Amino acid sequence: MRIDLHCHSTASDGTLTPAELVAAGARAGLDVMAITDHDTTGGWVAAAAARPAGLRLVRGAELSCRWYDADPPIALHLLAYLFDPAEPRLAADLTRMRTDREQRAERIVELLRADGVPISWPEVSGYAAGGSVGRPHIAQALIRAGLVATTNEAFASQWLGARYFVPKSDLDVFEAVRAVRAAGGVPVFAHPRATRRGRVVPDRLIEELAAAGLFGLEADHEDHSPAEREEVRALADRLGLVVTGSSDFHGTHKTVRLGAFRTAPEAYEKIVAAATGVPVLG
Ligand code: AMP
Ligand code: FE
Ligand code: FE
Ligand code: ZN
């Protein structure tokens, strides 16, 4: 079984529509794929409607979280699988995070424009096309303006990585774990050792999150070195958490391919068995 539990569509910062995403998943030989857009379930209906026979669809999201006990607080991502999208608290959290994303992206665009960069909020907002707006959409405008050649370049420190970085007001990670569980979902810490993305949290926090209801850790991910993958596996073993692997596919915003990293069937079955929010489709 080929299982990829972390994929983005145009409902956030991926470049394939939800319908194109599930079709691409089937073409890539996946048996199971998860749609996990940033802070939204906006792609669920279209993905479900277009799901090819033979492809099982796990509906999920990737929540923008923060560990507020660190100084300064550390941003992290929590994958949430098979939760009830109508559960009021989690739904309100998602709405709030998307609104904040818009205000923050607009602010970044203002900072760039103040320095004479010829991009605009309507342009960036148009790239997001109603989905969760993110820095990759601003990167797209920078590419269009000829200032950088790739999304990755736009994340360099002189652009969106630092000089024009504005933080989001993310969800407290403990609150997020509790909210996902309360909605019948299963929380998995995305790329917990991705040092190349910035500061990572200490094992102590992951222990506390495990005690609070965290279910798994994503070990196999392109942003983890082989040594980091092994560290994550060892930590998961010690804490009794499941281990996942996934592509974190973003279409042409990244180079990674669907199914490039995968989750073992046993881990997938445990996630499904622990979820009570919505069923796997297919
Ligand atoms: P945001 O959620 O708006 O803070 O933007 C972060 C998103 O940008 C992540 O979810 C990734 O999808 C993407 N991203 C981060 N770093 C890079 C990079 N170096 N190259 C391409 N995409 C990136
Ligand atoms: Fe992303
Ligand atoms: Fe992520
Ligand atoms: Zn992701």
CSV table of C-alpha atoms and ligand atoms in Angstrom, one decimal:
chain,number,residue,atom,x,y,z
A,1,MET,CA,0.0,0.0,0.0
A,2,ARG,CA,1.3,3.4,-1.0
A,3,ILE,CA,0.1,5.9,1.6
A,4,ASP,CA,0.8,9.7,1.5
A,5,LEU,CA,-0.7,11.6,4.4
A,6,HIS,CA,0.2,15.2,3.7
A,7,CYS,CA,-0.7,17.0,0.5
A,8,HIS,CA,-1.8,20.5,-0.3
A,9,SER,CA,-4.2,21.8,-3.0
A,10,THR,CA,-5.3,25.3,-4.2
A,11,ALA,CA,-7.5,25.4,-1.0
A,12,SER,CA,-4.2,26.6,0.5
A,13,ASP,CA,-0.7,26.9,-1.1
A,14,GLY,CA,-0.7,23.9,-3.5
A,15,THR,CA,-1.0,24.4,-7.2
A,16,LEU,CA,-3.4,21.6,-8.1
A,17,THR,CA,-7.1,22.0,-7.4
A,18,PRO,CA,-8.5,19.4,-5.0
A,19,ALA,CA,-9.9,17.5,-8.0
A,20,GLU,CA,-6.6,17.6,-9.8
A,21,LEU,CA,-4.8,16.5,-6.6
A,22,VAL,CA,-6.8,13.3,-6.1
A,23,ALA,CA,-6.4,12.5,-9.8
A,24,ALA,CA,-2.7,13.0,-9.5
A,25,GLY,CA,-2.6,10.8,-6.4
A,26,ALA,CA,-4.2,8.0,-8.3
A,27,ARG,CA,-1.8,8.5,-11.3
A,28,ALA,CA,1.1,8.4,-8.8
A,29,GLY,CA,0.0,5.0,-7.7
A,30,LEU,CA,-1.2,6.0,-4.3
A,31,ASP,CA,-3.7,3.8,-2.5
A,32,VAL,CA,-4.4,6.3,0.3
A,33,MET,CA,-3.9,10.1,0.2
A,34,ALA,CA,-4.7,12.8,2.7
A,35,ILE,CA,-5.7,16.4,1.7
A,36,THR,CA,-4.1,18.6,4.4
A,37,ASP,CA,-4.4,22.2,3.4
A,38,HIS,CA,-3.2,24.9,5.8
A,39,ASP,CA,-5.9,26.0,8.2
A,40,THR,CA,-8.8,24.9,6.1
A,41,THR,CA,-11.2,22.1,5.1
A,42,GLY,CA,-12.1,24.1,2.0
A,43,GLY,CA,-10.9,21.5,-0.4
A,44,TRP,CA,-12.7,18.5,1.2
A,45,VAL,CA,-15.9,18.6,-0.8
A,46,ALA,CA,-14.3,19.0,-4.3
A,47,ALA,CA,-11.6,16.3,-3.4
A,48,ALA,CA,-14.3,13.9,-2.3
A,49,ALA,CA,-16.4,14.5,-5.4
A,50,ALA,CA,-13.5,13.9,-7.7
A,51,ARG,CA,-12.0,10.9,-5.8
A,52,PRO,CA,-11.0,8.2,-8.3
A,53,ALA,CA,-12.3,4.7,-7.5
A,54,GLY,CA,-9.6,2.8,-5.7
A,55,LEU,CA,-8.1,5.8,-4.0
A,56,ARG,CA,-8.9,6.2,-0.3
A,57,LEU,CA,-9.2,9.8,0.8
A,58,VAL,CA,-8.3,10.9,4.3
A,59,ARG,CA,-9.7,14.4,5.0
A,60,GLY,CA,-7.5,16.5,7.1
A,61,ALA,CA,-5.8,19.9,7.6
A,62,GLU,CA,-2.4,21.3,8.7
A,63,LEU,CA,-2.9,23.7,11.5
A,64,SER,CA,-0.6,26.7,12.1
A,65,CYS,CA,0.5,26.4,15.7
A,66,ARG,CA,2.9,28.0,18.1
A,67,TRP,CA,4.6,27.0,21.3
A,68,TYR,CA,4.2,30.1,23.4
A,69,ASP,CA,6.4,28.9,26.3
A,70,ALA,CA,9.6,29.5,24.2
A,71,ASP,CA,11.1,32.9,24.0
A,72,PRO,CA,10.4,33.9,21.3
A,73,PRO,CA,7.6,31.5,20.6
A,74,ILE,CA,8.3,28.7,18.1
A,75,ALA,CA,6.0,28.1,15.1
A,76,LEU,CA,5.1,24.5,14.3
A,77,HIS,CA,2.6,22.6,12.2
A,78,LEU,CA,0.1,20.1,13.4
A,79,LEU,CA,-1.6,17.7,10.9
A,80,ALA,CA,-5.1,16.9,11.9
A,81,TYR,CA,-6.9,13.9,10.4
A,82,LEU,CA,-10.5,12.8,10.1
A,83,PHE,CA,-12.0,15.5,12.4
A,84,ASP,CA,-15.5,16.7,12.3
A,85,PRO,CA,-15.4,20.0,10.4
A,86,ALA,CA,-18.6,21.2,12.0
A,87,GLU,CA,-17.2,21.0,15.6
A,88,PRO,CA,-17.7,24.6,16.6
A,89,ARG,CA,-14.5,25.4,18.5
A,90,LEU,CA,-12.1,23.9,15.9
A,91,ALA,CA,-14.1,25.4,13.0
A,92,ALA,CA,-13.9,28.9,14.7
A,93,ASP,CA,-10.1,28.4,15.2
A,94,LEU,CA,-9.7,27.7,11.5
A,95,THR,CA,-11.8,30.7,10.4
A,96,ARG,CA,-9.8,32.9,12.7
A,97,MET,CA,-6.5,31.6,11.4
A,98,ARG,CA,-7.5,32.2,7.8
A,99,THR,CA,-8.6,35.8,8.5
A,100,ASP,CA,-5.3,36.4,10.2
A,101,ARG,CA,-3.5,35.0,7.2
A,102,GLU,CA,-5.2,37.5,5.0
A,103,GLN,CA,-4.3,40.5,7.3
A,104,ARG,CA,-0.8,39.3,7.6
A,105,ALA,CA,-0.3,38.7,3.9
A,106,GLU,CA,-1.7,42.1,3.1
A,107,ARG,CA,0.8,43.6,5.7
A,108,ILE,CA,3.7,41.8,4.0
A,109,VAL,CA,2.6,43.2,0.6
A,110,GLU,CA,2.4,46.7,2.1
A,111,LEU,CA,6.0,46.4,3.4
A,112,LEU,CA,7.2,45.2,0.0
A,113,ARG,CA,5.3,48.0,-1.8
A,114,ALA,CA,6.8,50.6,0.6
A,115,ASP,CA,10.2,49.5,-0.7
A,116,GLY,CA,9.0,49.9,-4.3
A,117,VAL,CA,8.4,46.2,-5.1
A,118,PRO,CA,5.7,46.3,-7.9
A,119,ILE,CA,3.2,43.8,-6.5
A,120,SER,CA,-0.3,44.3,-5.1
A,121,TRP,CA,-2.7,42.8,-2.7
A,122,PRO,CA,-5.3,42.1,-5.4
A,123,GLU,CA,-2.7,40.2,-7.3
A,124,VAL,CA,-1.6,38.1,-4.4
A,125,SER,CA,-5.2,37.6,-3.2
A,126,GLY,CA,-6.0,36.5,-6.7
A,127,TYR,CA,-3.3,33.8,-6.6
A,128,ALA,CA,-4.9,32.5,-3.4
A,129,ALA,CA,-8.2,32.4,-5.2
A,130,GLY,CA,-10.4,32.1,-2.1
A,131,GLY,CA,-8.1,29.6,-0.4
A,132,SER,CA,-5.9,30.1,2.7
A,133,VAL,CA,-3.4,32.7,1.6
A,134,GLY,CA,0.2,32.1,2.4
A,135,ARG,CA,3.7,33.3,1.6
A,136,PRO,CA,3.9,31.1,-1.5
A,137,HIS,CA,1.3,33.3,-3.1
A,138,ILE,CA,3.4,36.4,-2.4
A,139,ALA,CA,6.3,34.4,-3.8
A,140,GLN,CA,4.3,33.9,-6.9
A,141,ALA,CA,4.0,37.7,-7.3
A,142,LEU,CA,7.7,38.2,-6.7
A,143,ILE,CA,8.4,35.7,-9.4
A,144,ARG,CA,5.9,37.4,-11.8
A,145,ALA,CA,7.7,40.7,-11.1
A,146,GLY,CA,11.0,39.1,-12.0
A,147,LEU,CA,12.6,39.6,-8.6
A,148,VAL,CA,13.2,36.0,-7.8
A,149,ALA,CA,13.2,32.9,-10.0
A,150,THR,CA,11.7,30.3,-7.7
A,151,THR,CA,9.4,30.0,-4.6
A,152,ASN,CA,12.4,28.7,-2.6
A,153,GLU,CA,14.4,31.9,-3.5
A,154,ALA,CA,11.5,34.0,-2.3
A,155,PHE,CA,12.0,32.4,1.1
A,156,ALA,CA,15.5,33.7,1.4
A,157,SER,CA,16.3,36.1,4.3
A,158,GLN,CA,16.2,39.2,2.1
A,159,TRP,CA,12.6,38.4,1.1
A,160,LEU,CA,9.9,36.5,2.9
A,161,GLY,CA,12.3,34.6,5.2
A,162,ALA,CA,13.3,37.5,7.3
A,163,ARG,CA,13.3,41.0,5.9
A,164,TYR,CA,9.7,41.0,4.9
A,165,PHE,CA,8.6,38.4,7.5
A,166,VAL,CA,5.5,39.1,9.5
A,167,PRO,CA,4.4,36.4,12.0
A,168,LYS,CA,0.9,34.9,12.0
A,169,SER,CA,-1.2,34.7,15.2
A,170,ASP,CA,-1.1,31.0,15.4
A,171,LEU,CA,-3.0,28.6,17.6
A,172,ASP,CA,-1.5,27.5,20.9
A,173,VAL,CA,-0.3,24.0,20.2
A,174,PHE,CA,-1.8,22.5,23.3
A,175,GLU,CA,-5.1,24.1,22.5
A,176,ALA,CA,-4.8,22.7,19.0
A,177,VAL,CA,-4.2,19.2,20.1
A,178,ARG,CA,-7.2,19.3,22.5
A,179,ALA,CA,-9.4,20.9,19.8
A,180,VAL,CA,-8.6,18.3,17.2
A,181,ARG,CA,-9.2,15.5,19.7
A,182,ALA,CA,-12.5,17.1,20.8
A,183,ALA,CA,-13.6,17.1,17.2
A,184,GLY,CA,-12.8,13.4,16.9
A,185,GLY,CA,-9.6,14.0,14.9
A,186,VAL,CA,-6.1,12.6,15.2
A,187,PRO,CA,-3.2,15.1,15.6
A,188,VAL,CA,0.2,14.3,14.2
A,189,PHE,CA,3.2,16.7,14.5
A,190,ALA,CA,4.3,17.7,11.0
A,191,HIS,CA,8.1,17.7,10.2
A,192,PRO,CA,9.0,18.2,13.9
A,193,ARG,CA,12.8,18.2,13.3
A,194,ALA,CA,12.9,20.5,10.2
A,195,THR,CA,15.8,22.6,11.4
A,196,ARG,CA,16.2,24.1,7.9
A,197,ARG,CA,12.9,25.8,8.4
A,198,GLY,CA,14.0,27.5,11.6
A,199,ARG,CA,14.0,26.7,15.3
A,200,VAL,CA,12.5,23.4,16.3
A,201,VAL,CA,11.0,22.5,19.6
A,202,PRO,CA,12.8,20.4,22.3
A,203,ASP,CA,11.8,16.8,23.0
A,204,ARG,CA,10.4,18.0,26.3
A,205,LEU,CA,7.6,19.7,24.5
A,206,ILE,CA,6.8,16.6,22.4
A,207,GLU,CA,6.6,14.6,25.6
A,208,GLU,CA,4.1,17.1,27.0
A,209,LEU,CA,2.1,17.1,23.8
A,210,ALA,CA,2.0,13.3,23.8
A,211,ALA,CA,0.6,13.5,27.3
A,212,ALA,CA,-2.0,16.0,26.0
A,213,GLY,CA,-3.2,13.8,23.2
A,214,LEU,CA,-0.7,14.0,20.4
A,215,PHE,CA,-1.0,10.8,18.3
A,216,GLY,CA,2.0,10.7,16.0
A,217,LEU,CA,5.1,12.2,14.6
A,218,GLU,CA,6.0,12.8,10.9
A,219,ALA,CA,9.5,11.3,10.5
A,220,ASP,CA,10.0,10.8,6.8
A,221,HIS,CA,9.8,14.3,5.2
A,222,GLU,CA,12.1,16.0,2.7
A,223,ASP,CA,12.9,18.7,5.3
A,224,HIS,CA,14.4,16.1,7.6
A,225,SER,CA,18.0,14.8,7.2
A,226,PRO,CA,18.4,11.0,7.5
A,227,ALA,CA,19.7,11.6,11.1
A,228,GLU,CA,16.7,13.7,11.9
A,229,ARG,CA,14.4,11.0,10.6
A,230,GLU,CA,16.0,8.5,12.9
A,231,GLU,CA,15.8,10.8,15.9
A,232,VAL,CA,12.1,11.3,15.3
A,233,ARG,CA,11.5,7.5,15.0
A,234,ALA,CA,13.4,6.9,18.3
A,235,LEU,CA,11.4,9.6,20.1
A,236,ALA,CA,8.1,8.2,18.7
A,237,ASP,CA,9.1,4.7,19.9
A,238,ARG,CA,9.9,6.0,23.4
A,239,LEU,CA,6.7,8.0,23.7
A,240,GLY,CA,4.4,5.4,22.1
A,241,LEU,CA,3.5,7.6,19.1
A,242,VAL,CA,2.9,6.4,15.6
A,243,VAL,CA,5.4,7.4,12.9
A,244,THR,CA,4.2,8.8,9.5
A,245,GLY,CA,6.0,9.8,6.3
A,246,SER,CA,4.6,12.0,3.6
A,247,SER,CA,5.5,14.1,0.6
A,248,ASP,CA,4.0,17.4,1.8
A,249,PHE,CA,3.2,17.9,-1.9
A,250,HIS,CA,2.6,21.5,-3.0
A,251,GLY,CA,2.4,21.1,-6.8
A,252,THR,CA,4.9,23.4,-8.5
A,253,HIS,CA,5.5,25.5,-5.4
A,254,LYS,CA,7.9,22.7,-4.3
A,255,THR,CA,9.9,20.1,-6.2
A,256,VAL,CA,8.8,17.1,-4.1
A,257,ARG,CA,6.6,14.4,-5.9
A,258,LEU,CA,3.5,12.8,-4.6
A,259,GLY,CA,4.4,9.6,-2.7
A,260,ALA,CA,8.0,10.6,-2.4
A,261,PHE,CA,7.7,9.7,1.3
A,262,ARG,CA,5.1,7.4,2.7
A,263,THR,CA,3.4,6.0,5.8
A,264,ALA,CA,3.4,2.3,6.8
A,265,PRO,CA,0.0,0.6,6.6
A,266,GLU,CA,0.1,-0.2,10.4
A,267,ALA,CA,0.5,3.4,11.3
A,268,TYR,CA,-2.2,4.4,8.9
A,269,GLU,CA,-4.6,1.8,10.4
A,270,LYS,CA,-3.9,3.1,13.9
A,271,ILE,CA,-4.8,6.7,12.9
A,272,VAL,CA,-8.0,5.5,11.2
A,273,ALA,CA,-8.9,3.4,14.3
A,274,ALA,CA,-8.4,6.4,16.6
A,275,ALA,CA,-10.5,8.8,14.6
A,276,THR,CA,-14.2,9.4,15.2
A,277,GLY,CA,-14.8,12.7,13.3
A,278,VAL,CA,-15.4,11.7,9.7
A,279,PRO,CA,-14.7,8.4,7.9
A,280,VAL,CA,-12.0,7.7,5.3
A,281,LEU,CA,-13.7,7.8,1.9
A,282,GLY,CA,-13.3,4.8,-0.4
B,1,AMP,P1,3.1,30.7,5.5
B,1,AMP,O1,2.2,29.5,5.9
B,1,AMP,O2,2.3,31.7,4.9
B,1,AMP,O3,3.9,31.2,6.7
B,1,AMP,O4,4.1,30.1,4.5
B,1,AMP,C1,4.8,28.9,4.8
B,1,AMP,C2,4.6,27.9,3.6
B,1,AMP,O5,5.5,28.2,2.6
B,1,AMP,C3,4.9,26.5,4.1
B,1,AMP,O6,3.8,25.8,4.4
B,1,AMP,C4,5.5,25.9,2.8
B,1,AMP,O7,4.5,25.3,2.1
B,1,AMP,C5,6.1,27.0,2.1
B,1,AMP,N1,7.5,27.2,2.2
B,1,AMP,C6,8.3,27.4,3.2
B,1,AMP,N2,9.6,27.5,2.9
B,1,AMP,C7,9.6,27.3,1.6
B,1,AMP,C8,10.7,27.2,0.7
B,1,AMP,N3,12.0,27.4,1.0
B,1,AMP,N4,10.4,27.0,-0.6
B,1,AMP,C9,9.1,26.8,-1.0
B,1,AMP,N5,8.1,26.8,-0.2
B,1,AMP,C10,8.3,27.1,1.1
B,2,FE,FE,2.5,25.1,2.6
B,3,FE,FE,4.0,22.1,7.2
B,4,ZN,ZN,2.2,20.9,4.6
